[in-house]
CSV table of C-alpha atoms (C1' of nucleotides) in Angstrom, one decimal:
chain,number,residue,atom,x,y,z
A,1,UNK,CA,-6.7,-7.0,25.5
A,2,UNK,CA,-2.9,-6.9,25.6
A,3,UNK,CA,-2.5,-5.9,22.0
A,4,UNK,CA,-4.7,-2.9,22.4
A,5,UNK,CA,-2.9,-1.9,25.5
A,6,UNK,CA,0.5,-2.2,23.8
A,7,UNK,CA,-0.6,-0.2,20.9
A,8,UNK,CA,-2.1,2.4,23.2
A,9,UNK,CA,1.2,2.7,24.9
A,10,UNK,CA,2.9,3.5,21.6
A,11,UNK,CA,1.5,7.0,21.4
A,12,UNK,CA,-0.6,9.2,23.5
A,13,UNK,CA,-4.3,9.0,22.6
A,14,UNK,CA,-5.2,12.3,21.0
A,15,UNK,CA,-8.9,12.4,21.9
A,16,UNK,CA,-9.0,13.4,25.5
A,17,UNK,CA,-11.7,14.6,27.9
A,18,UNK,CA,-14.6,14.4,25.5
A,19,UNK,CA,-17.9,14.1,27.4
A,20,UNK,CA,-20.6,15.3,25.1
A,21,UNK,CA,-22.1,13.7,22.1
A,22,UNK,CA,-19.0,13.9,20.0
A,23,UNK,CA,-18.4,10.2,20.4
A,24,UNK,CA,-20.7,9.5,17.5
A,25,UNK,CA,-18.5,11.8,15.4
A,26,UNK,CA,-15.4,9.9,16.5
A,27,UNK,CA,-17.0,6.7,15.2
A,28,UNK,CA,-17.9,8.3,11.9
A,29,UNK,CA,-14.5,9.7,11.5
A,30,UNK,CA,-12.8,6.4,12.2
A,31,UNK,CA,-15.1,4.7,9.6
A,32,UNK,CA,-14.3,7.3,7.0
A,33,UNK,CA,-10.6,7.2,7.8
A,34,UNK,CA,-10.5,3.4,7.5
A,35,UNK,CA,-12.1,3.6,4.0
A,36,UNK,CA,-9.7,6.3,2.8
A,37,UNK,CA,-6.5,5.0,4.4
A,38,UNK,CA,-7.3,1.5,3.1
A,39,UNK,CA,-7.3,2.8,-0.5
A,40,UNK,CA,-4.8,5.6,-0.6
A,41,UNK,CA,-2.4,4.6,2.2
A,42,UNK,CA,-1.2,6.9,4.9
A,43,UNK,CA,0.7,9.2,2.6
A,44,UNK,CA,-2.0,9.3,-0.1
A,45,UNK,CA,-4.9,9.9,2.2
A,46,UNK,CA,-6.2,13.5,2.3
A,47,UNK,CA,-7.5,14.5,5.6
A,48,UNK,CA,-10.1,16.7,3.8
A,49,UNK,CA,-11.4,13.6,2.0
A,50,UNK,CA,-11.8,11.8,5.3
A,51,UNK,CA,-13.6,14.8,6.8
A,52,UNK,CA,-15.9,15.1,3.9
A,53,UNK,CA,-16.7,11.4,4.0
A,54,UNK,CA,-17.5,11.8,7.7
A,55,UNK,CA,-19.6,14.8,7.1
A,56,UNK,CA,-17.4,17.2,9.0
A,57,UNK,CA,-15.2,20.1,8.2
A,58,UNK,CA,-11.5,19.6,8.2
A,59,UNK,CA,-10.8,21.7,11.2
A,60,UNK,CA,-13.6,20.0,13.0
A,61,UNK,CA,-12.0,16.7,12.3
A,62,UNK,CA,-8.7,18.0,13.6
A,63,UNK,CA,-10.5,18.9,16.7
A,64,UNK,CA,-11.1,15.2,17.5
A,65,UNK,CA,-7.7,14.0,16.2
A,66,UNK,CA,-4.9,16.4,16.5
A,67,UNK,CA,-2.8,15.0,13.7
A,68,UNK,CA,-3.2,12.7,10.7
A,69,UNK,CA,-0.8,10.3,12.4
A,70,UNK,CA,-3.0,10.2,15.5
A,71,UNK,CA,-6.0,9.4,13.4
A,72,UNK,CA,-4.1,6.6,11.6
A,73,UNK,CA,-3.0,5.2,14.8
A,74,UNK,CA,-6.6,5.2,16.2
A,75,UNK,CA,-7.9,3.4,13.1
A,76,UNK,CA,-5.1,0.8,13.3
A,77,UNK,CA,-5.8,0.2,16.9
A,78,UNK,CA,-9.5,-0.3,16.4
A,79,UNK,CA,-8.7,-2.7,13.5
A,80,UNK,CA,-6.1,-4.8,15.3
A,81,UNK,CA,-8.3,-6.8,17.6
A,82,UNK,CA,-10.4,-8.0,14.7
A,83,UNK,CA,-7.2,-9.6,13.5
A,84,UNK,CA,-6.0,-11.1,16.7
A,85,UNK,CA,-9.1,-12.3,18.4
A,86,UNK,CA,-10.0,-15.2,16.1
A,87,UNK,CA,-6.5,-16.7,16.5
A,88,UNK,CA,-6.6,-16.2,20.2
A,89,UNK,CA,-9.9,-18.0,20.4
A,90,UNK,CA,-8.9,-20.9,18.3
A,91,UNK,CA,-8.4,-23.3,21.1
A,92,UNK,CA,-11.8,-23.0,22.7
A,93,UNK,CA,-13.0,-25.8,20.6
A,94,UNK,CA,-11.3,-29.0,21.6
A,95,UNK,CA,-11.7,-30.9,18.4
A,96,UNK,CA,-8.8,-30.0,16.1
A,97,UNK,CA,-10.7,-30.3,12.9
A,98,UNK,CA,-13.6,-28.2,14.2
A,99,UNK,CA,-11.2,-25.6,15.6
A,100,UNK,CA,-9.3,-25.1,12.4
A,101,UNK,CA,-12.5,-25.2,10.4
A,102,UNK,CA,-13.9,-22.5,12.6
A,103,UNK,CA,-10.8,-20.4,12.4
A,104,UNK,CA,-10.6,-20.5,8.6
A,105,UNK,CA,-14.3,-19.7,8.4
A,106,UNK,CA,-13.9,-16.7,10.7
A,107,UNK,CA,-10.9,-15.4,8.8
A,108,UNK,CA,-12.9,-15.7,5.5
A,109,UNK,CA,-15.9,-13.9,7.1
A,110,UNK,CA,-13.5,-11.3,8.3
A,111,UNK,CA,-12.2,-10.9,4.8
A,112,UNK,CA,-15.7,-10.7,3.4
A,113,UNK,CA,-17.1,-8.3,6.0
A,114,UNK,CA,-14.2,-6.0,6.7
A,115,UNK,CA,-12.0,-5.9,3.6
A,116,UNK,CA,-10.9,-2.4,4.3
A,117,UNK,CA,-9.6,-3.3,7.6
A,118,UNK,CA,-7.7,-6.2,6.1
A,119,UNK,CA,-6.2,-3.9,3.4
A,120,UNK,CA,-5.2,-1.3,6.0
A,121,UNK,CA,-3.4,-4.0,8.0
A,122,UNK,CA,-1.7,-5.3,4.9
A,123,UNK,CA,-0.5,-1.8,3.8
A,124,UNK,CA,0.9,-1.2,7.3
A,125,UNK,CA,2.8,-4.4,7.3
A,126,UNK,CA,4.0,-3.9,3.7
A,127,UNK,CA,5.3,-0.5,4.7
A,128,UNK,CA,7.5,-2.3,7.2
A,129,UNK,CA,5.0,-2.0,10.0
A,130,UNK,CA,6.6,1.1,11.5
A,131,UNK,CA,3.8,1.3,14.0
A,132,UNK,CA,2.8,-2.3,14.4
A,133,UNK,CA,6.2,-3.7,14.8
A,134,UNK,CA,6.2,-3.7,18.5
A,135,UNK,CA,2.8,-5.5,18.5
A,136,UNK,CA,4.0,-8.1,16.0
A,137,UNK,CA,7.2,-8.9,17.9
A,138,UNK,CA,5.4,-9.3,21.2
A,139,UNK,CA,1.7,-10.1,21.4
A,140,UNK,CA,1.4,-11.7,18.0
A,141,UNK,CA,4.7,-13.6,18.4
A,142,UNK,CA,3.6,-15.0,21.7
A,143,UNK,CA,0.2,-15.9,20.4
A,144,UNK,CA,1.7,-17.6,17.4
A,145,UNK,CA,4.1,-19.5,19.6
A,146,UNK,CA,1.4,-20.9,21.7
A,147,UNK,CA,-0.8,-21.8,18.7
A,148,UNK,CA,2.1,-23.4,17.0
A,149,UNK,CA,2.6,-25.7,20.0
A,150,UNK,CA,-1.1,-26.5,19.8
A,151,UNK,CA,-1.0,-27.3,16.1
A,152,UNK,CA,2.1,-29.4,16.6
A,153,UNK,CA,0.3,-31.5,19.2
A,154,UNK,CA,-2.6,-32.0,16.9
A,155,UNK,CA,-0.3,-33.1,14.1
A,156,UNK,CA,1.5,-35.5,16.3
A,157,UNK,CA,-1.8,-36.9,17.4
A,158,UNK,CA,-2.5,-37.6,13.8
A,159,UNK,CA,-5.4,-35.1,13.3
A,160,UNK,CA,-3.5,-33.1,10.8
A,161,UNK,CA,-0.8,-33.6,8.1
A,162,UNK,CA,2.6,-32.9,9.6
A,163,UNK,CA,4.2,-29.7,8.5
A,164,UNK,CA,5.7,-26.6,10.1
A,165,UNK,CA,2.8,-25.0,12.0
A,166,UNK,CA,4.0,-21.4,11.5
A,167,UNK,CA,4.1,-21.9,7.7
A,168,UNK,CA,0.6,-23.4,8.0
A,169,UNK,CA,-0.6,-20.3,9.7
A,170,UNK,CA,1.0,-18.1,7.0
A,171,UNK,CA,-0.8,-20.0,4.4
A,172,UNK,CA,-4.1,-19.6,6.1
A,173,UNK,CA,-3.6,-15.9,6.6
A,174,UNK,CA,-2.3,-15.3,3.1
A,175,UNK,CA,-5.1,-17.1,1.4
A,176,UNK,CA,-8.0,-15.8,3.4
A,177,UNK,CA,-6.7,-12.2,3.3
A,178,UNK,CA,-6.1,-12.6,-0.4
A,179,UNK,CA,-9.8,-12.4,-1.0
A,180,UNK,CA,-10.0,-9.0,0.7
A,181,UNK,CA,-6.6,-7.5,-0.2
A,182,UNK,CA,-6.7,-8.5,-3.8
A,183,UNK,CA,-10.4,-8.4,-4.3
A,184,UNK,CA,-9.8,-6.3,-7.4
A,185,UNK,CA,-7.9,-9.1,-9.0
A,186,UNK,CA,-10.3,-11.7,-7.8
A,187,UNK,CA,-13.1,-9.8,-9.2
A,188,UNK,CA,-11.4,-9.2,-12.5
A,189,UNK,CA,-10.6,-12.9,-12.9
A,190,UNK,CA,-13.8,-14.5,-11.7
A,191,UNK,CA,-16.3,-11.7,-11.6
A,192,UNK,CA,-17.3,-12.8,-8.2
A,193,UNK,CA,-16.9,-11.9,-4.5
A,194,UNK,CA,-17.0,-13.5,-1.1
A,195,UNK,CA,-20.4,-12.0,-0.8
A,196,UNK,CA,-21.6,-14.7,-3.2
A,197,UNK,CA,-22.3,-17.6,-0.8
A,198,UNK,CA,-21.3,-20.2,-3.4
A,199,UNK,CA,-18.0,-18.4,-4.0
A,200,UNK,CA,-17.4,-18.2,-0.3
A,201,UNK,CA,-18.0,-21.9,0.0
A,202,UNK,CA,-15.5,-22.7,-2.8
A,203,UNK,CA,-12.9,-20.6,-1.2
A,204,UNK,CA,-13.5,-22.1,2.2
A,205,UNK,CA,-13.4,-25.6,0.8
A,206,UNK,CA,-10.1,-25.0,-1.0
A,207,UNK,CA,-8.4,-23.6,2.1
A,208,UNK,CA,-9.7,-26.4,4.3
A,209,UNK,CA,-8.6,-29.1,1.9
A,210,UNK,CA,-5.2,-27.5,1.9
A,211,UNK,CA,-5.1,-27.2,5.7
A,212,UNK,CA,-6.7,-30.5,6.7
A,213,UNK,CA,-5.5,-32.6,3.8
A,214,UNK,CA,-9.1,-33.6,3.1
A,215,UNK,CA,-12.4,-32.0,2.5
B,1,UNK,CA,4.7,-10.4,-24.9
B,2,UNK,CA,1.1,-9.4,-25.0
B,3,UNK,CA,0.9,-8.1,-21.5
B,4,UNK,CA,3.7,-5.7,-22.0
B,5,UNK,CA,2.2,-4.5,-25.2
B,6,UNK,CA,-1.1,-3.9,-23.6
B,7,UNK,CA,0.4,-2.0,-20.8
B,8,UNK,CA,2.5,0.0,-23.2
B,9,UNK,CA,-0.7,1.0,-25.0
B,10,UNK,CA,-2.2,2.4,-21.8
B,11,UNK,CA,0.0,5.4,-21.8
B,12,UNK,CA,2.5,6.9,-24.1
B,13,UNK,CA,6.1,6.0,-23.2
B,14,UNK,CA,7.8,9.1,-21.8
B,15,UNK,CA,11.3,8.3,-22.7
B,16,UNK,CA,11.7,8.9,-26.3
B,17,UNK,CA,14.6,9.3,-28.7
B,18,UNK,CA,17.4,8.5,-26.4
B,19,UNK,CA,20.5,7.3,-28.2
B,20,UNK,CA,23.4,8.0,-26.0
B,21,UNK,CA,24.6,6.4,-22.9
B,22,UNK,CA,21.7,7.5,-20.8
B,23,UNK,CA,20.2,4.0,-20.9
B,24,UNK,CA,22.3,3.1,-17.8
B,25,UNK,CA,20.7,5.9,-16.0
B,26,UNK,CA,17.2,4.7,-17.0
B,27,UNK,CA,18.0,1.4,-15.4
B,28,UNK,CA,19.3,3.0,-12.2
B,29,UNK,CA,16.2,5.2,-12.0
B,30,UNK,CA,13.9,2.2,-12.5
B,31,UNK,CA,15.7,0.3,-9.7
B,32,UNK,CA,15.5,3.2,-7.4
B,33,UNK,CA,11.9,3.9,-8.2
B,34,UNK,CA,11.0,0.3,-7.6
B,35,UNK,CA,12.6,0.4,-4.2
B,36,UNK,CA,10.8,3.6,-3.2
B,37,UNK,CA,7.4,2.9,-4.7
B,38,UNK,CA,7.3,-0.5,-3.1
B,39,UNK,CA,7.7,1.0,0.4
B,40,UNK,CA,5.9,4.3,0.2
B,41,UNK,CA,3.3,3.7,-2.6
B,42,UNK,CA,2.7,6.0,-5.4
B,43,UNK,CA,1.4,8.9,-3.4
B,44,UNK,CA,4.0,8.6,-0.7
B,45,UNK,CA,7.0,8.3,-3.0
B,46,UNK,CA,9.0,11.4,-3.3
B,47,UNK,CA,10.6,11.9,-6.6
B,48,UNK,CA,13.6,13.6,-4.9
B,49,UNK,CA,14.1,10.4,-2.9
B,50,UNK,CA,14.1,8.3,-6.1
B,51,UNK,CA,16.5,10.7,-7.7
B,52,UNK,CA,18.9,10.7,-4.8
B,53,UNK,CA,18.8,6.9,-4.6
B,54,UNK,CA,19.7,6.8,-8.3
B,55,UNK,CA,22.4,9.3,-7.9
B,56,UNK,CA,20.8,12.0,-10.0
B,57,UNK,CA,19.4,15.4,-9.5
B,58,UNK,CA,15.6,15.7,-9.5
B,59,UNK,CA,15.4,17.7,-12.7
B,60,UNK,CA,17.7,15.3,-14.3
B,61,UNK,CA,15.4,12.4,-13.4
B,62,UNK,CA,12.5,14.4,-14.8
B,63,UNK,CA,14.5,14.6,-18.0
B,64,UNK,CA,14.2,10.9,-18.4
B,65,UNK,CA,10.7,10.5,-17.1
B,66,UNK,CA,8.5,13.5,-17.7
B,67,UNK,CA,6.2,12.8,-14.8
B,68,UNK,CA,5.9,10.7,-11.7
B,69,UNK,CA,3.1,8.8,-13.2
B,70,UNK,CA,5.2,8.0,-16.3
B,71,UNK,CA,7.9,6.6,-14.0
B,72,UNK,CA,5.5,4.6,-12.0
B,73,UNK,CA,4.1,3.1,-15.2
B,74,UNK,CA,7.5,2.2,-16.5
B,75,UNK,CA,8.4,0.5,-13.3
B,76,UNK,CA,5.1,-1.4,-13.3
B,77,UNK,CA,5.6,-2.5,-16.9
B,78,UNK,CA,9.1,-3.8,-16.2
B,79,UNK,CA,7.7,-5.7,-13.2
B,80,UNK,CA,4.7,-7.3,-14.8
B,81,UNK,CA,6.4,-9.9,-17.0
B,82,UNK,CA,8.1,-11.4,-14.0
B,83,UNK,CA,4.7,-12.0,-12.6
B,84,UNK,CA,3.1,-13.5,-15.7
B,85,UNK,CA,5.9,-15.5,-17.3
B,86,UNK,CA,6.1,-18.3,-14.8
B,87,UNK,CA,2.4,-19.0,-15.1
B,88,UNK,CA,2.6,-18.9,-18.8
B,89,UNK,CA,5.4,-21.4,-18.9
B,90,UNK,CA,3.8,-23.8,-16.5
B,91,UNK,CA,2.6,-26.3,-19.1
B,92,UNK,CA,6.0,-26.8,-20.8
B,93,UNK,CA,6.6,-29.6,-18.4
B,94,UNK,CA,4.2,-32.4,-19.2
B,95,UNK,CA,4.2,-34.1,-15.8
B,96,UNK,CA,1.6,-32.4,-13.6
B,97,UNK,CA,3.4,-32.8,-10.4
B,98,UNK,CA,6.7,-31.6,-11.8
B,99,UNK,CA,4.9,-28.7,-13.5
B,100,UNK,CA,3.3,-27.5,-10.3
B,101,UNK,CA,6.3,-28.1,-8.2
B,102,UNK,CA,8.3,-26.0,-10.7
B,103,UNK,CA,5.7,-23.3,-10.7
B,104,UNK,CA,5.6,-23.0,-6.9
B,105,UNK,CA,9.3,-23.1,-6.7
B,106,UNK,CA,9.7,-20.3,-9.2
B,107,UNK,CA,7.1,-18.2,-7.4
B,108,UNK,CA,9.0,-18.6,-4.2
B,109,UNK,CA,12.2,-17.7,-5.8
B,110,UNK,CA,10.6,-14.7,-7.3
B,111,UNK,CA,9.3,-13.7,-3.8
B,112,UNK,CA,12.8,-14.2,-2.4
B,113,UNK,CA,14.7,-12.4,-5.2
B,114,UNK,CA,12.4,-9.6,-6.1
B,115,UNK,CA,10.3,-8.8,-3.0
B,116,UNK,CA,10.1,-5.2,-4.0
B,117,UNK,CA,8.5,-6.0,-7.3
B,118,UNK,CA,6.0,-8.3,-5.5
B,119,UNK,CA,5.1,-5.5,-3.1
B,120,UNK,CA,4.7,-3.0,-5.9
B,121,UNK,CA,2.4,-5.3,-7.7
B,122,UNK,CA,0.4,-5.9,-4.5
B,123,UNK,CA,0.1,-2.2,-3.7
B,124,UNK,CA,-1.1,-1.5,-7.2
B,125,UNK,CA,-3.8,-4.2,-7.0
B,126,UNK,CA,-4.8,-3.1,-3.5
B,127,UNK,CA,-5.3,0.4,-4.7
B,128,UNK,CA,-7.9,-1.0,-7.1
B,129,UNK,CA,-5.4,-1.6,-9.9
B,130,UNK,CA,-6.3,1.7,-11.6
B,131,UNK,CA,-3.5,1.0,-14.1
B,132,UNK,CA,-3.3,-2.7,-14.3
B,133,UNK,CA,-7.0,-3.3,-14.5
B,134,UNK,CA,-7.0,-3.7,-18.3
B,135,UNK,CA,-4.1,-6.2,-18.1
B,136,UNK,CA,-5.9,-8.2,-15.4
B,137,UNK,CA,-9.1,-8.4,-17.2
B,138,UNK,CA,-7.6,-9.4,-20.5
B,139,UNK,CA,-4.1,-11.1,-20.6
B,140,UNK,CA,-4.2,-12.5,-17.1
B,141,UNK,CA,-7.8,-13.5,-17.4
B,142,UNK,CA,-7.1,-15.4,-20.5
B,143,UNK,CA,-4.0,-17.0,-19.1
B,144,UNK,CA,-5.8,-18.1,-16.0
B,145,UNK,CA,-8.6,-19.6,-18.0
B,146,UNK,CA,-6.3,-21.7,-20.0
B,147,UNK,CA,-4.3,-22.8,-17.0
B,148,UNK,CA,-7.5,-23.6,-15.1
B,149,UNK,CA,-8.5,-25.9,-17.9
B,150,UNK,CA,-5.1,-27.6,-17.7
B,151,UNK,CA,-5.4,-28.0,-13.9
B,152,UNK,CA,-8.9,-29.4,-14.3
B,153,UNK,CA,-7.7,-32.0,-16.7
B,154,UNK,CA,-4.9,-33.0,-14.3
B,155,UNK,CA,-7.4,-33.3,-11.5
B,156,UNK,CA,-9.7,-35.4,-13.5
B,157,UNK,CA,-6.8,-37.7,-14.4
B,158,UNK,CA,-6.2,-38.2,-10.7
B,159,UNK,CA,-2.9,-36.4,-10.5
B,160,UNK,CA,-4.2,-33.8,-8.1
B,161,UNK,CA,-6.9,-33.5,-5.5
B,162,UNK,CA,-10.1,-32.1,-7.0
B,163,UNK,CA,-10.9,-28.5,-6.2
B,164,UNK,CA,-11.7,-25.3,-8.0
B,165,UNK,CA,-8.5,-24.6,-10.0
B,166,UNK,CA,-8.9,-20.8,-9.8
B,167,UNK,CA,-9.0,-20.9,-6.0
B,168,UNK,CA,-6.0,-23.2,-6.1
B,169,UNK,CA,-4.1,-20.6,-8.1
B,170,UNK,CA,-5.2,-17.9,-5.6
B,171,UNK,CA,-3.8,-20.0,-2.8
B,172,UNK,CA,-0.5,-20.4,-4.6
B,173,UNK,CA,-0.2,-16.8,-5.4
B,174,UNK,CA,-1.3,-15.6,-1.9
B,175,UNK,CA,1.0,-17.9,0.0
B,176,UNK,CA,4.1,-17.4,-2.1
B,177,UNK,CA,3.7,-13.7,-2.3
B,178,UNK,CA,3.1,-13.6,1.4
B,179,UNK,CA,6.7,-14.2,2.1
B,180,UNK,CA,7.6,-11.1,0.1
B,181,UNK,CA,4.8,-8.8,0.8
B,182,UNK,CA,4.6,-9.5,4.5
B,183,UNK,CA,8.3,-10.2,5.1
B,184,UNK,CA,8.2,-7.8,8.0
B,185,UNK,CA,5.7,-9.9,9.7
B,186,UNK,CA,7.4,-13.2,8.8
B,187,UNK,CA,10.7,-11.7,10.1
B,188,UNK,CA,9.1,-10.5,13.3
B,189,UNK,CA,7.5,-13.9,14.0
B,190,UNK,CA,10.2,-16.3,12.9
B,191,UNK,CA,13.4,-14.2,12.6
B,192,UNK,CA,14.0,-15.8,9.3
B,193,UNK,CA,13.8,-15.1,5.6
B,194,UNK,CA,13.5,-17.0,2.3
B,195,UNK,CA,17.2,-16.3,1.9
B,196,UNK,CA,17.7,-18.9,4.5
B,197,UNK,CA,17.7,-22.1,2.4
B,198,UNK,CA,16.2,-24.2,5.2
B,199,UNK,CA,13.4,-21.7,5.6
B,200,UNK,CA,12.8,-21.6,1.9
B,201,UNK,CA,12.5,-25.4,1.9
B,202,UNK,CA,10.0,-25.3,4.7
B,203,UNK,CA,7.8,-22.8,2.9
B,204,UNK,CA,8.1,-24.7,-0.3
B,205,UNK,CA,7.2,-28.0,1.4
B,206,UNK,CA,4.2,-26.4,3.0
B,207,UNK,CA,2.8,-25.0,-0.2
B,208,UNK,CA,3.4,-28.2,-2.1
B,209,UNK,CA,1.8,-30.3,0.5
B,210,UNK,CA,-1.3,-28.1,0.3
B,211,UNK,CA,-1.3,-28.0,-3.5
B,212,UNK,CA,-0.5,-31.7,-4.3
B,213,UNK,CA,-2.1,-33.2,-1.2
B,214,UNK,CA,1.1,-34.9,-0.4
B,215,UNK,CA,4.8,-34.1,0.1
C,1,DC,C1',-32.2,31.9,31.6
C,2,DC,C1',-27.6,32.2,31.7
C,3,DA,C1',-22.7,31.0,32.1
C,4,DG,C1',-19.2,28.2,30.6
C,5,DG,C1',-17.4,24.6,28.3
C,6,DA,C1',-17.8,21.8,24.0
C,7,DA,C1',-18.3,21.8,19.1
C,8,DT,C1',-17.7,24.0,14.7
C,9,DT,C1',-16.1,27.1,11.2
C,10,DG,C1',-13.7,30.3,7.8
C,11,DA,C1',-9.7,32.3,7.0
C,12,DC,C1',-5.1,31.7,7.0
C,13,DC,C1',-0.2,30.1,6.8
C,14,DA,C1',4.1,27.5,6.4
C,15,DC,C1',5.8,24.0,4.0
C,16,DC,C1',6.4,20.5,0.9
C,17,DT,C1',6.5,18.6,-3.7
C,18,DG,C1',5.8,17.9,-8.6
C,19,DG,C1',7.2,20.1,-12.4
C,20,DT,C1',9.3,24.2,-15.4
C,21,DC,C1',13.0,26.7,-17.6
C,22,DA,C1',16.9,29.0,-19.2
C,23,DG,C1',21.2,28.0,-19.6
C,24,DA,C1',25.7,25.3,-18.7
C,25,DA,C1',28.5,21.0,-19.4
C,26,DA,C1',29.4,17.0,-21.6
C,27,DT,C1',29.4,14.2,-25.6
C,28,DC,C1',29.2,13.1,-30.4
C,29,DG,C1',29.4,13.2,-35.6
C,30,DT,C1',32.0,15.1,-39.1
D,1,DA,C1',38.2,21.6,-34.2
D,2,DC,C1',33.5,22.8,-34.0
D,3,DG,C1',28.7,22.9,-34.3
D,4,DA,C1',24.8,20.2,-32.8
D,5,DT,C1',22.6,17.4,-29.7
D,6,DT,C1',22.1,15.1,-25.5
D,7,DT,C1',22.7,15.5,-20.6
D,8,DC,C1',22.6,18.0,-16.5
D,9,DT,C1',21.9,21.7,-13.1
D,10,DG,C1',20.3,25.7,-9.9
D,11,DA,C1',16.8,28.6,-9.3
D,12,DC,C1',12.3,29.0,-9.3
D,13,DC,C1',7.1,28.6,-9.2
D,14,DA,C1',2.2,27.1,-8.6
D,15,DG,C1',-0.7,24.2,-6.3
D,16,DG,C1',-1.9,21.4,-2.6
D,17,DT,C1',-1.9,19.8,2.2
D,18,DG,C1',-1.4,19.4,7.1
D,19,DG,C1',-2.2,22.1,10.7
D,20,DT,C1',-3.4,26.8,13.5
D,21,DC,C1',-6.4,30.2,15.4
D,22,DA,C1',-9.6,33.5,16.7
D,23,DA,C1',-14.1,33.8,16.7
D,24,DT,C1',-18.9,31.9,16.6
D,25,DT,C1',-22.5,28.7,17.6
D,26,DC,C1',-24.4,25.0,20.2
D,27,DC,C1',-25.4,22.4,24.5
D,28,DT,C1',-25.9,21.5,29.0
D,29,DG,C1',-25.9,22.0,34.0
D,30,DG,C1',-27.4,24.8,37.5
DNA sequence: CCAGGAATTGACCACCTGGTCAGAAATCGT
DNA sequence: ACGATTTCTGACCAGGTGGTCAATTCCTGG
């Protein structure tokens, strides 16, 4: 996974030479950190809060991750693949409509099942992506370029309405992630969530209608 | 403006009884605060940084806004109308296509001209909207309900493709704000901004095609 | 069973940051 | 001109937070 490798190269991994059962702790820490970072952001997150949520003492957490930044980086790294993989796999299905339908569905499932990861990613990008910038400008950029070419071919073959493929991707990302990142607003306005299958279907239908030009 | 009033009722305004020329300072402070809050979030924002950006000393800033929370609230309040007004004015144009075209265009202009305000709003909602919740569940909810009815009427009259109007609004919001909130990503992937008229037109065209079902 | 490394902890510290305060400038009404 | 009020400032403080450290407990391999 190139993205992971690139990100790994950005900073030295802080958790070295662990051999014993502490790996379970690392997982718990990362889960807790994701939950806290996704709500309070990097600056607002208290490392005590993360430790408590993970069931550890603060110094014990610092034993696994030397600094808050290391922990943040690790969480980001674990999250990133979830973001990239669906797009990378979009071409495996040869039928354009099926491929896009599958992609949109996976993005919505992602928004439903990992809203915290989506929020973390959003916050990082909104901060100016100080950490992810390198990944964006390389791996993601290449990936988008190749997918754009694919989409353009599909459009020219008449399977999709013509438009700029990159903007189309933006629209898919923005809308699907909206349900995760702005779930508070969605909840306030509709009282529902993607967990509700009917609501999920409505959202999916709306996006697909927009992308494919038909239901 | 009901939204402003509601927000004002949420907390006591901190800047009282100013009569002299300090009003200009208040403006400068609000501008600076918006810039800083939009990048670093509430927790990450340093009040020193805001003061410096506004060209004041920290205690002097605190003279105008007693606490950081007061300042945050004031910035949020000033921002909110920009968000609500376009939607509220959507029906003034009787032609459905023109009305939606105008709305999308205004939202994109807003994303282009006030990206920081958009980001601030996004961050607040992503935090769980601890302050804006009341506004969302009342003013915005009512507004959305009325606009949904309008959209539904238009769909039934055959002016628009049929779909859930609330999801349609979500899609418009998500996509237009994406260009402001994720401008780092947009920039990294395309090297362009909404400031570029051609790019603006592409974005606009993509959204309109999705919303109206035709260009 | 024991030695040695891994895991864990309480106590601690340096530093940052929001906020205070007494008083100095600046400004205004009269 | 002058008192009163607003505006502004340097110095300061209390609380919180990231991170350290010596010391203890827990495992595990031999």
